[in-house]
mmCIF file of the C-alpha atoms, coordinates in Angstrom:
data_MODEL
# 
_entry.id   MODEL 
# 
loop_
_atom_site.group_PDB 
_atom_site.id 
_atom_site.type_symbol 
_atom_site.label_atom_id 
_atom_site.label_alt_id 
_atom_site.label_comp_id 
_atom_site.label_asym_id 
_atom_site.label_entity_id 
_atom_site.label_seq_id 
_atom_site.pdbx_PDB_ins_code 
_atom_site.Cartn_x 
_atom_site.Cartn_y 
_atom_site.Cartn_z 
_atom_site.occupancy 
_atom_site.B_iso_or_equiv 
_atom_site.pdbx_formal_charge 
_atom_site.auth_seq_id 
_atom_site.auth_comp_id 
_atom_site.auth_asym_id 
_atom_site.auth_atom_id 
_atom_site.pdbx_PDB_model_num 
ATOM 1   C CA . UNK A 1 1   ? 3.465   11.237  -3.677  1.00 0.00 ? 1   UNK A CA 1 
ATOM 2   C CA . UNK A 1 2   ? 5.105   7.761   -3.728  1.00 0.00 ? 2   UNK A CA 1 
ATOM 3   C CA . UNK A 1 3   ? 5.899   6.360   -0.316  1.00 0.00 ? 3   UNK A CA 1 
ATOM 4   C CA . UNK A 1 4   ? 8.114   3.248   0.318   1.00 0.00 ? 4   UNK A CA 1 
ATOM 5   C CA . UNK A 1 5   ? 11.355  2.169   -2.002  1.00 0.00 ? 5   UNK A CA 1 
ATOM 6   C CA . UNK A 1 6   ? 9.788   4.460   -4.886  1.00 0.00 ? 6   UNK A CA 1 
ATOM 7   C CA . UNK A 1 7   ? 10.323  7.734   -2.862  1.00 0.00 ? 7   UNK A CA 1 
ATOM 8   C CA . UNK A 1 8   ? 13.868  8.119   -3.588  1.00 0.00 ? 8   UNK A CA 1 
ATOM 9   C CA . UNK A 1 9   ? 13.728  7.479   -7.013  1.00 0.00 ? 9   UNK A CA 1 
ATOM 10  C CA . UNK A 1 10  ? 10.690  9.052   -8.350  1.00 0.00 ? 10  UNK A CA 1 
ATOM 11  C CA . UNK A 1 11  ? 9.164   12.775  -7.390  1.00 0.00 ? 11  UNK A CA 1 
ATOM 12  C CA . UNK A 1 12  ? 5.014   13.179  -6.622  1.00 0.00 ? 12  UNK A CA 1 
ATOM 13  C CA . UNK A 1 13  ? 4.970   14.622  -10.679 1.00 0.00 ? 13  UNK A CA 1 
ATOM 14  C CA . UNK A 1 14  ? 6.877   11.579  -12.596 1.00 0.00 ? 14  UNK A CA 1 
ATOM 15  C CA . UNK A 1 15  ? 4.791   9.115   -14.327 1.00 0.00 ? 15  UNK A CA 1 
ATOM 16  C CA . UNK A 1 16  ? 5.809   5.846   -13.832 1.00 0.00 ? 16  UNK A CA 1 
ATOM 17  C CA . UNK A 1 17  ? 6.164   2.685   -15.978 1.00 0.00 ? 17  UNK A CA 1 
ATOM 18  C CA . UNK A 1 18  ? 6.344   -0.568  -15.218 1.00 0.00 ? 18  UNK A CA 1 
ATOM 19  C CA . UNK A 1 19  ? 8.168   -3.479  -16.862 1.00 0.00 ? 19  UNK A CA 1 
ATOM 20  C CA . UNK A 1 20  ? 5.796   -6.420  -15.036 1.00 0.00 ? 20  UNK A CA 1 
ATOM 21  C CA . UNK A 1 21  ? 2.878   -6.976  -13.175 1.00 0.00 ? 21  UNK A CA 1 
ATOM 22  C CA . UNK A 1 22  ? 4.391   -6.576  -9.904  1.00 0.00 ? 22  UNK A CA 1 
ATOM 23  C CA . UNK A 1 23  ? 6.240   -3.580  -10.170 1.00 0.00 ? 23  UNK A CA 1 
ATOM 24  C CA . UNK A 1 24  ? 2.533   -2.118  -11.855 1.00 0.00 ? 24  UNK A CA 1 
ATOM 25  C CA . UNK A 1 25  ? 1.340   -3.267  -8.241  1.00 0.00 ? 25  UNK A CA 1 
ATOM 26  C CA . UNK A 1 26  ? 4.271   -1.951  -6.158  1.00 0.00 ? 26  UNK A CA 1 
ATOM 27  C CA . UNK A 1 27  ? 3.930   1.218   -8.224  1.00 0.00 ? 27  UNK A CA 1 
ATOM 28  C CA . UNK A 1 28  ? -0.053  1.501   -7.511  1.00 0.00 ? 28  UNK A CA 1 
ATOM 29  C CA . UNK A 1 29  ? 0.608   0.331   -3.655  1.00 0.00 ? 29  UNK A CA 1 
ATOM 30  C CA . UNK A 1 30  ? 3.249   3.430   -3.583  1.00 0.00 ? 30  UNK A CA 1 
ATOM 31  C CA . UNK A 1 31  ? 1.044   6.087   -4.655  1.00 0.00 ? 31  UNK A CA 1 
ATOM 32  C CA . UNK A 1 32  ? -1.492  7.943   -2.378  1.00 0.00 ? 32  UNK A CA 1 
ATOM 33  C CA . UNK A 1 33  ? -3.900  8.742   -5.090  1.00 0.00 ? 33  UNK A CA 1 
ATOM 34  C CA . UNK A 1 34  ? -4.008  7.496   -8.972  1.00 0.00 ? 34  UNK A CA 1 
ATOM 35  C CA . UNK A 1 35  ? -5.487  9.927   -11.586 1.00 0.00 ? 35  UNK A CA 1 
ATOM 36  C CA . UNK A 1 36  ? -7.343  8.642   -14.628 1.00 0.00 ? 36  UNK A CA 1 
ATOM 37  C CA . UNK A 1 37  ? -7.917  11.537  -17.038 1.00 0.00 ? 37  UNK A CA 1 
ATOM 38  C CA . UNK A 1 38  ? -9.281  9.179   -19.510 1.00 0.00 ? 38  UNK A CA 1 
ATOM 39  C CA . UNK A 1 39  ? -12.471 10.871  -21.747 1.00 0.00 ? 39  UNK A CA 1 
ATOM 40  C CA . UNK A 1 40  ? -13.199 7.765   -23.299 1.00 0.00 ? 40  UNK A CA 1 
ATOM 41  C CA . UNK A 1 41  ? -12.955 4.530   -20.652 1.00 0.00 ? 41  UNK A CA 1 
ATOM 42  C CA . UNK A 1 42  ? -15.488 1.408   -21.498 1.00 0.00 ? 42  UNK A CA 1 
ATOM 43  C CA . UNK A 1 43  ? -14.662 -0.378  -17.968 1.00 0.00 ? 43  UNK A CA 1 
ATOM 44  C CA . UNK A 1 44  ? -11.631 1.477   -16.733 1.00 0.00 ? 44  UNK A CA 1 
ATOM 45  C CA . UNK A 1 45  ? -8.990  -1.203  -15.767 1.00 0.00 ? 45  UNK A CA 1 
ATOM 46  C CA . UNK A 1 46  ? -6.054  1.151   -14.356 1.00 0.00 ? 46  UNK A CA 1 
ATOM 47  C CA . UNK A 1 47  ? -8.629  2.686   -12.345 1.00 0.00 ? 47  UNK A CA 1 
ATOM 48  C CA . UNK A 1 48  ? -9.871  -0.932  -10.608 1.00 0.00 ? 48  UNK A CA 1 
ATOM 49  C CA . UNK A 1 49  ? -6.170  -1.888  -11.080 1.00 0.00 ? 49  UNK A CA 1 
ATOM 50  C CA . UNK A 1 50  ? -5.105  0.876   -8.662  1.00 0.00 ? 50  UNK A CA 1 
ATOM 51  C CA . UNK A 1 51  ? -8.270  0.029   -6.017  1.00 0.00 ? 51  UNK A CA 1 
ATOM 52  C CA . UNK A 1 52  ? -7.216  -3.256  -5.496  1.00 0.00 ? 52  UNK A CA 1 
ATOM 53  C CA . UNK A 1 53  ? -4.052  -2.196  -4.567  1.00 0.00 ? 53  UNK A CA 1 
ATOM 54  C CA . UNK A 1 54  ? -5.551  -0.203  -1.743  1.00 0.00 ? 54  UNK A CA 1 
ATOM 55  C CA . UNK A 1 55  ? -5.135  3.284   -3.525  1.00 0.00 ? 55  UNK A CA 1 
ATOM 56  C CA . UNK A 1 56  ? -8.090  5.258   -4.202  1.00 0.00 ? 56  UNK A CA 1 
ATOM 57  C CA . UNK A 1 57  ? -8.677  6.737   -8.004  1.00 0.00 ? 57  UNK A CA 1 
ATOM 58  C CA . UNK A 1 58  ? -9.550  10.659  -9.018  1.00 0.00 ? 58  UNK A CA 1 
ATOM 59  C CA . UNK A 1 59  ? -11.135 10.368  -12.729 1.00 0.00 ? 59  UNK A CA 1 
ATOM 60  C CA . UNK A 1 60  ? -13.207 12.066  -15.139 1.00 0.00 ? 60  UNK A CA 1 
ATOM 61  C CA . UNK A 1 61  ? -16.634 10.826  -14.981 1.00 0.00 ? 61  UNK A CA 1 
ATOM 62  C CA . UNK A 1 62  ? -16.643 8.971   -18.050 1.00 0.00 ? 62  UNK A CA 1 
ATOM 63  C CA . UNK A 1 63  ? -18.059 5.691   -19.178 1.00 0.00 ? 63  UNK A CA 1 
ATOM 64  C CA . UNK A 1 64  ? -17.308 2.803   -17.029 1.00 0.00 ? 64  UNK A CA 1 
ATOM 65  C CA . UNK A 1 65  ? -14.991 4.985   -14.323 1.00 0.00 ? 65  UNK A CA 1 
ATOM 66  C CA . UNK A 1 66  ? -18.888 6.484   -13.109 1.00 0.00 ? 66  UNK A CA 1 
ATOM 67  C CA . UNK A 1 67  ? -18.681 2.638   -11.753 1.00 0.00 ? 67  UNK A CA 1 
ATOM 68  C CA . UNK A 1 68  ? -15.484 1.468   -10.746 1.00 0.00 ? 68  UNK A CA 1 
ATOM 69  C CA . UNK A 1 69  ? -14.558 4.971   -8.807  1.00 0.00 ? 69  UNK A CA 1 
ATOM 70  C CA . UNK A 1 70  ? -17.917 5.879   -8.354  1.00 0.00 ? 70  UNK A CA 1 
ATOM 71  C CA . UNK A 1 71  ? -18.879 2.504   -6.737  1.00 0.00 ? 71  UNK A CA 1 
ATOM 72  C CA . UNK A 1 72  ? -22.260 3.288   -8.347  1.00 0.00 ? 72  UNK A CA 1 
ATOM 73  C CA . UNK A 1 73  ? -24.338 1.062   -11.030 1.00 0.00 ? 73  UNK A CA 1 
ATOM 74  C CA . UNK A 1 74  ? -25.005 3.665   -14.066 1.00 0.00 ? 74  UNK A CA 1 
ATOM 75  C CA . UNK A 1 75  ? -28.440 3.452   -14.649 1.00 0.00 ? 75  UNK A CA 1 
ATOM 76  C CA . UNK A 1 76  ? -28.271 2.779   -18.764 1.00 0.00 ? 76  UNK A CA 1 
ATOM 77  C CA . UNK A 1 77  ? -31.494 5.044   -19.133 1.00 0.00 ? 77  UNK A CA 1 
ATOM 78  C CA . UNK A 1 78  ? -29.730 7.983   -17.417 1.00 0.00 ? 78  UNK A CA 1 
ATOM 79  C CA . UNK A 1 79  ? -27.217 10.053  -20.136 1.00 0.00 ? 79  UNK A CA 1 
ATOM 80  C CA . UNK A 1 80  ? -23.790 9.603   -19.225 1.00 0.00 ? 80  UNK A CA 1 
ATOM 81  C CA . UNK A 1 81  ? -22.068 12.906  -18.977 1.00 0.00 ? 81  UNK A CA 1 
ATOM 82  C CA . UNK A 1 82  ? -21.926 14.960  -21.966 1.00 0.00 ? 82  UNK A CA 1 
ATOM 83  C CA . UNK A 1 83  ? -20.154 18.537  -22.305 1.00 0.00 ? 83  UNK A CA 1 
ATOM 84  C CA . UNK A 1 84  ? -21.888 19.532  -24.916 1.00 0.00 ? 84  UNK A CA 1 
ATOM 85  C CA . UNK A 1 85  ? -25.331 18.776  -23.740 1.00 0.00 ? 85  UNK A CA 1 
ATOM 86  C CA . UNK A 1 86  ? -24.483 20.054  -19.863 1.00 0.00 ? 86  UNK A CA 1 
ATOM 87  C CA . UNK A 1 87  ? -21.458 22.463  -20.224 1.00 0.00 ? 87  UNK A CA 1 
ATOM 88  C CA . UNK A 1 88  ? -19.920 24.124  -17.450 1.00 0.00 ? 88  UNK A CA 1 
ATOM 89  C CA . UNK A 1 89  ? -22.039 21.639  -14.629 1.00 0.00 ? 89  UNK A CA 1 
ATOM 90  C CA . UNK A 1 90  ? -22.430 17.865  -13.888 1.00 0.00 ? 90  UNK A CA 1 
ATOM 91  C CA . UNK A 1 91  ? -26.003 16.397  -13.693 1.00 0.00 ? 91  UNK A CA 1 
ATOM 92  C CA . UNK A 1 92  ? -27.026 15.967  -9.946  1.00 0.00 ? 92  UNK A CA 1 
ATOM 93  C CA . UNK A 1 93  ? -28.039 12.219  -10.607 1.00 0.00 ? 93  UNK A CA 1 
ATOM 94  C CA . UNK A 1 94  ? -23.533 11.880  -10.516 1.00 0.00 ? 94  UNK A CA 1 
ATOM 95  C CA . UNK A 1 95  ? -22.971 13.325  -7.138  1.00 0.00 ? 95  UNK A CA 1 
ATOM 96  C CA . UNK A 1 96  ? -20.154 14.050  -7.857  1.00 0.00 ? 96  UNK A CA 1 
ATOM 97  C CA . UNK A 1 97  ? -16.937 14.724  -5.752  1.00 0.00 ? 97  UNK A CA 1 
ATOM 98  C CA . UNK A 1 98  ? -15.717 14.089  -2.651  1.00 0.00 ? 98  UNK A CA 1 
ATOM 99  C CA . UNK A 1 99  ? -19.534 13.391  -1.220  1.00 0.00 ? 99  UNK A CA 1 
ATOM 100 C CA . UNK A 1 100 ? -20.356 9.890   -0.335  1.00 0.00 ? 100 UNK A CA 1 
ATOM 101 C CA . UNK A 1 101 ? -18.693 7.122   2.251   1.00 0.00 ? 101 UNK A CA 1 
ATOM 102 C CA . UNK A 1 102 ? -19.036 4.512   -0.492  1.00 0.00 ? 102 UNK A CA 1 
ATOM 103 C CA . UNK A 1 103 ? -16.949 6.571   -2.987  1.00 0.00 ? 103 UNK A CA 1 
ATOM 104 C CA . UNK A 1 104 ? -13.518 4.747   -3.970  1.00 0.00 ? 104 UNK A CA 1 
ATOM 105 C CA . UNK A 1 105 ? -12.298 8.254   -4.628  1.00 0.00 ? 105 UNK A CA 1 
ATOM 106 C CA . UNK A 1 106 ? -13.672 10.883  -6.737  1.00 0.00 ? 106 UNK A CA 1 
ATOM 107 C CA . UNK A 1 107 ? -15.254 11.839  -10.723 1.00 0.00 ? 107 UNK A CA 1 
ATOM 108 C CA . UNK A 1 108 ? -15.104 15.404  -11.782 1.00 0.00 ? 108 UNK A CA 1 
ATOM 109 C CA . UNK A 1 109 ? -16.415 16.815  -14.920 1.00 0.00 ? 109 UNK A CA 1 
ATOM 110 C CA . UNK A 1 110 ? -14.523 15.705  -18.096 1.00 0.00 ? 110 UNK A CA 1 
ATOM 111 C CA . UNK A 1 111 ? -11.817 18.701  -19.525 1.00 0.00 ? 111 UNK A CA 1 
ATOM 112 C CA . UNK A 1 112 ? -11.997 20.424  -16.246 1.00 0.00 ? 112 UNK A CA 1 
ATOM 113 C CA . UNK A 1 113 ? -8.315  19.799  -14.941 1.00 0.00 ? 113 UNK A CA 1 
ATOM 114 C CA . UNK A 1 114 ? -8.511  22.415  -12.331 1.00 0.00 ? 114 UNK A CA 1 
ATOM 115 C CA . UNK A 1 115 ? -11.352 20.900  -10.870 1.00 0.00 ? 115 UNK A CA 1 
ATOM 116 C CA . UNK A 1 116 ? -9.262  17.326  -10.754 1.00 0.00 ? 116 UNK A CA 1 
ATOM 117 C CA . UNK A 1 117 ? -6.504  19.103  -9.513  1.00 0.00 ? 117 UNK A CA 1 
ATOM 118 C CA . UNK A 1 118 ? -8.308  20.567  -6.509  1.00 0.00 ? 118 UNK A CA 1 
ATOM 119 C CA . UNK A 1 119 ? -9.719  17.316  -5.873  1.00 0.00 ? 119 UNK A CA 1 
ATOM 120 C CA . UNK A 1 120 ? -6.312  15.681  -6.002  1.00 0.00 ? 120 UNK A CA 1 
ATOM 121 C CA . UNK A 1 121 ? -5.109  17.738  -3.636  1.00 0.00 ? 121 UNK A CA 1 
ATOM 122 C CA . UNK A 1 122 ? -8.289  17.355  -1.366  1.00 0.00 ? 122 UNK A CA 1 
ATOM 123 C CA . UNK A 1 123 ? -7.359  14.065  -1.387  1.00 0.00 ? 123 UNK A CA 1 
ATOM 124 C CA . UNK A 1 124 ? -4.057  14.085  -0.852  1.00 0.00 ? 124 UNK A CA 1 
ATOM 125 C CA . UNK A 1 125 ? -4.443  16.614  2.462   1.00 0.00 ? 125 UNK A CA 1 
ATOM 126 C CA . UNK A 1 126 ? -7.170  14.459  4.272   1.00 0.00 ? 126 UNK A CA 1 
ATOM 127 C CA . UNK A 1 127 ? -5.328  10.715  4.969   1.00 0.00 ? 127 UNK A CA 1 
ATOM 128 C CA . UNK A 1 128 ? -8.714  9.601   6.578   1.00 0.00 ? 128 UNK A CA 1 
ATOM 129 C CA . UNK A 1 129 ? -10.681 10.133  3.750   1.00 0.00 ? 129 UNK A CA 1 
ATOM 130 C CA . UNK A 1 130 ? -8.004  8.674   1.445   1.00 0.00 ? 130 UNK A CA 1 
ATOM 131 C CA . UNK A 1 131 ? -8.027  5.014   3.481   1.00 0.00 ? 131 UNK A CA 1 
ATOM 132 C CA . UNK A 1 132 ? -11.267 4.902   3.408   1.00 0.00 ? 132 UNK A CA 1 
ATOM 133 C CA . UNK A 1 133 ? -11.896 5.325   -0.195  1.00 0.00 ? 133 UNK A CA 1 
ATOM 134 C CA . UNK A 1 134 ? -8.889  3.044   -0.668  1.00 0.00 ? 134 UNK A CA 1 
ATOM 135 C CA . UNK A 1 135 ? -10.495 0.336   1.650   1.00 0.00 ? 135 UNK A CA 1 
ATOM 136 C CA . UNK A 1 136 ? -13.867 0.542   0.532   1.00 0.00 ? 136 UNK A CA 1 
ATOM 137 C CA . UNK A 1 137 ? -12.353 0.561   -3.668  1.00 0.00 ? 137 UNK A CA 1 
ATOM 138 C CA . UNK A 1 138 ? -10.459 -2.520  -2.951  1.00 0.00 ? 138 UNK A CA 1 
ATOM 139 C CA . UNK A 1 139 ? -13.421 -4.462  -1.073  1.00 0.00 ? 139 UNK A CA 1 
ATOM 140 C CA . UNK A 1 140 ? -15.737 -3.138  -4.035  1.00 0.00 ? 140 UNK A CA 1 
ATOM 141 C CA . UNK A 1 141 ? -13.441 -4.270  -6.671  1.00 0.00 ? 141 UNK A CA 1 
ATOM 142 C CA . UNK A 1 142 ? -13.090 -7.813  -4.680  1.00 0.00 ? 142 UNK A CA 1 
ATOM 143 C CA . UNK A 1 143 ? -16.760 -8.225  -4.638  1.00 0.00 ? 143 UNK A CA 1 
ATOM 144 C CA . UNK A 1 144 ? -17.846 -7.021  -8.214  1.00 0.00 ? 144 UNK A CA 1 
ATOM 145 C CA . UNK A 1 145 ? -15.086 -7.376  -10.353 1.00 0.00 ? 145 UNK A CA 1 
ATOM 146 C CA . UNK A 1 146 ? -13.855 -10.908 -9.705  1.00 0.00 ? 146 UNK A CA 1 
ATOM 147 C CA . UNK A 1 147 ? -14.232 -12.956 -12.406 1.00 0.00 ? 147 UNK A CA 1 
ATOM 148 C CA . UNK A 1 148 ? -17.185 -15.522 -11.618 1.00 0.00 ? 148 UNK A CA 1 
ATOM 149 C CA . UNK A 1 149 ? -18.885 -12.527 -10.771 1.00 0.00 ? 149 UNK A CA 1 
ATOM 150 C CA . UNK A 1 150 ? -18.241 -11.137 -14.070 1.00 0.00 ? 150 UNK A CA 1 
ATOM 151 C CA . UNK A 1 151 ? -19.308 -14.542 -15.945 1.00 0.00 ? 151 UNK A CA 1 
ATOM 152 C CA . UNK A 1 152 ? -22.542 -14.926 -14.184 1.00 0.00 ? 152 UNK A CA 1 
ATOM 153 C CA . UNK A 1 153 ? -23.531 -11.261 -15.071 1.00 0.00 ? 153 UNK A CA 1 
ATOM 154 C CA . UNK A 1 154 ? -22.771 -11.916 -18.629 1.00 0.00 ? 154 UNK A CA 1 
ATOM 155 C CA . UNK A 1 155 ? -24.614 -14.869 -18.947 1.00 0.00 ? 155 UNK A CA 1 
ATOM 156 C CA . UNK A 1 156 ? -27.826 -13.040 -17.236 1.00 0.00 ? 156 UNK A CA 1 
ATOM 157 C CA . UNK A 1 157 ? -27.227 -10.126 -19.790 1.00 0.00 ? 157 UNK A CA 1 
ATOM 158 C CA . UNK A 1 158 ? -27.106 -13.018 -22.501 1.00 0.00 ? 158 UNK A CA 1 
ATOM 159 C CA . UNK A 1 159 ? -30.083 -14.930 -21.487 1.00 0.00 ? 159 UNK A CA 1 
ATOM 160 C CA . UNK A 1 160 ? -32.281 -11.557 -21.225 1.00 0.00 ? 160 UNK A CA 1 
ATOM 161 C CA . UNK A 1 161 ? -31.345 -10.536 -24.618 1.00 0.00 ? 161 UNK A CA 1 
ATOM 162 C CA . UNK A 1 162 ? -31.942 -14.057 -26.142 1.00 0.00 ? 162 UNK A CA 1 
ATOM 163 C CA . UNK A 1 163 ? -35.388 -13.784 -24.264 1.00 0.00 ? 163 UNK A CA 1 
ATOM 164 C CA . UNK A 1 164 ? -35.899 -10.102 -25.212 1.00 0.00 ? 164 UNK A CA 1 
ATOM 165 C CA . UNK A 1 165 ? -35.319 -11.622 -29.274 1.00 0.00 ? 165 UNK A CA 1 
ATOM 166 C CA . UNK A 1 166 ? -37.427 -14.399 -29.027 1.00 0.00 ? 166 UNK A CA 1 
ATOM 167 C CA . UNK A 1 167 ? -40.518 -11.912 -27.620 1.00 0.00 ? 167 UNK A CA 1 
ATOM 168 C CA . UNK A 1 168 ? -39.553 -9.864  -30.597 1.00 0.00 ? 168 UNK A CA 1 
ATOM 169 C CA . UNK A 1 169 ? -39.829 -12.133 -33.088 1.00 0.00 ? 169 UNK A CA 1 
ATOM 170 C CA . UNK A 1 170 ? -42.851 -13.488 -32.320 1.00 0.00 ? 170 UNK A CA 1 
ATOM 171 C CA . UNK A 1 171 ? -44.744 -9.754  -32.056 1.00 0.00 ? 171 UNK A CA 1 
ATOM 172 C CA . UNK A 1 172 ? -44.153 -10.009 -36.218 1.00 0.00 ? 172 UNK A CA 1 
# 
């Protein structure tokens, strides 16, 4: 459901484009929920994109969205989600759904569509919930995604591996 100038031109089911990075913003800003149905996302950009713009995300929980919509840090030794592996459930270390205040909207199993749509609409029928999720997505994405943030993070995940080589190469 767009709200705002959009409403009269565009119906809840229309996907929209946008020619700059404003109208992407306007667009984001207009919409009460985004949906990322992405099965292969390394960082998921739209999905931060759309927090920052104060609307929270429903995604598959895939790759880097388990983060940015799940507001959680992956643990790397923990399997990401994998259908073949788990079919037909999610593993309980995800917690999934619409459970957790610190959630910037909700991750559902990858392929299952009617789950995403039932969560879309979950979303869509409980405004508290939504502005929450929206204010605590943009606030997260503030925080972790900005770019010194980013740079310093790097350059820790640099200077471990350099470190993590050097003990390597002296074991042979």
């Amino acid at each position: 459901r767009l709200q705002g100038d959009w409403s009269s031109d565009v119906c809840s089911s229309d996907l929209v484009t946008a020619d700059s990075p404003e109208n992407l913003a306007r667009a984001y800003r207009a919409a009460d929920v985004t949906i990322v149905p992405s099965l292969m996302e390394s960082f998921g950009y739209m999905a931060a994109e759309s927090l920052l713009c104060h609307t929270p995300v429903v995604a598959f929980a895939v790759g880097g969205l388990i983060d940015v919509v799940g507001g959680i840090r992956h643990d790397p030794l923990v399997p990401p989600y994998d259908k073949w592996r788990w079919p037909g459930k999610i593993p309980n270390e995800l917690n999934l759904r619409m459970a957790g205040p610190a959630r910037h909207g909700a991750l559902v199993a990858p392929y299952d569509t009617t789950e995403m749509a039932i969560t879309v609409q979950e979303l869509l029928n409980n405004a508290s919930m939504r502005e929450q999720r929206a204010e605590a997505g943009r606030q997260w994405v503030l925080t972790q995604c900005n770019p010194a943030k980013l740079a310093r993070n790097m350059h820790e995940v640099y200077h471990e591996a350099i470190a993590r080589f050097k003990v390597e190469r002296h074991k042979h």
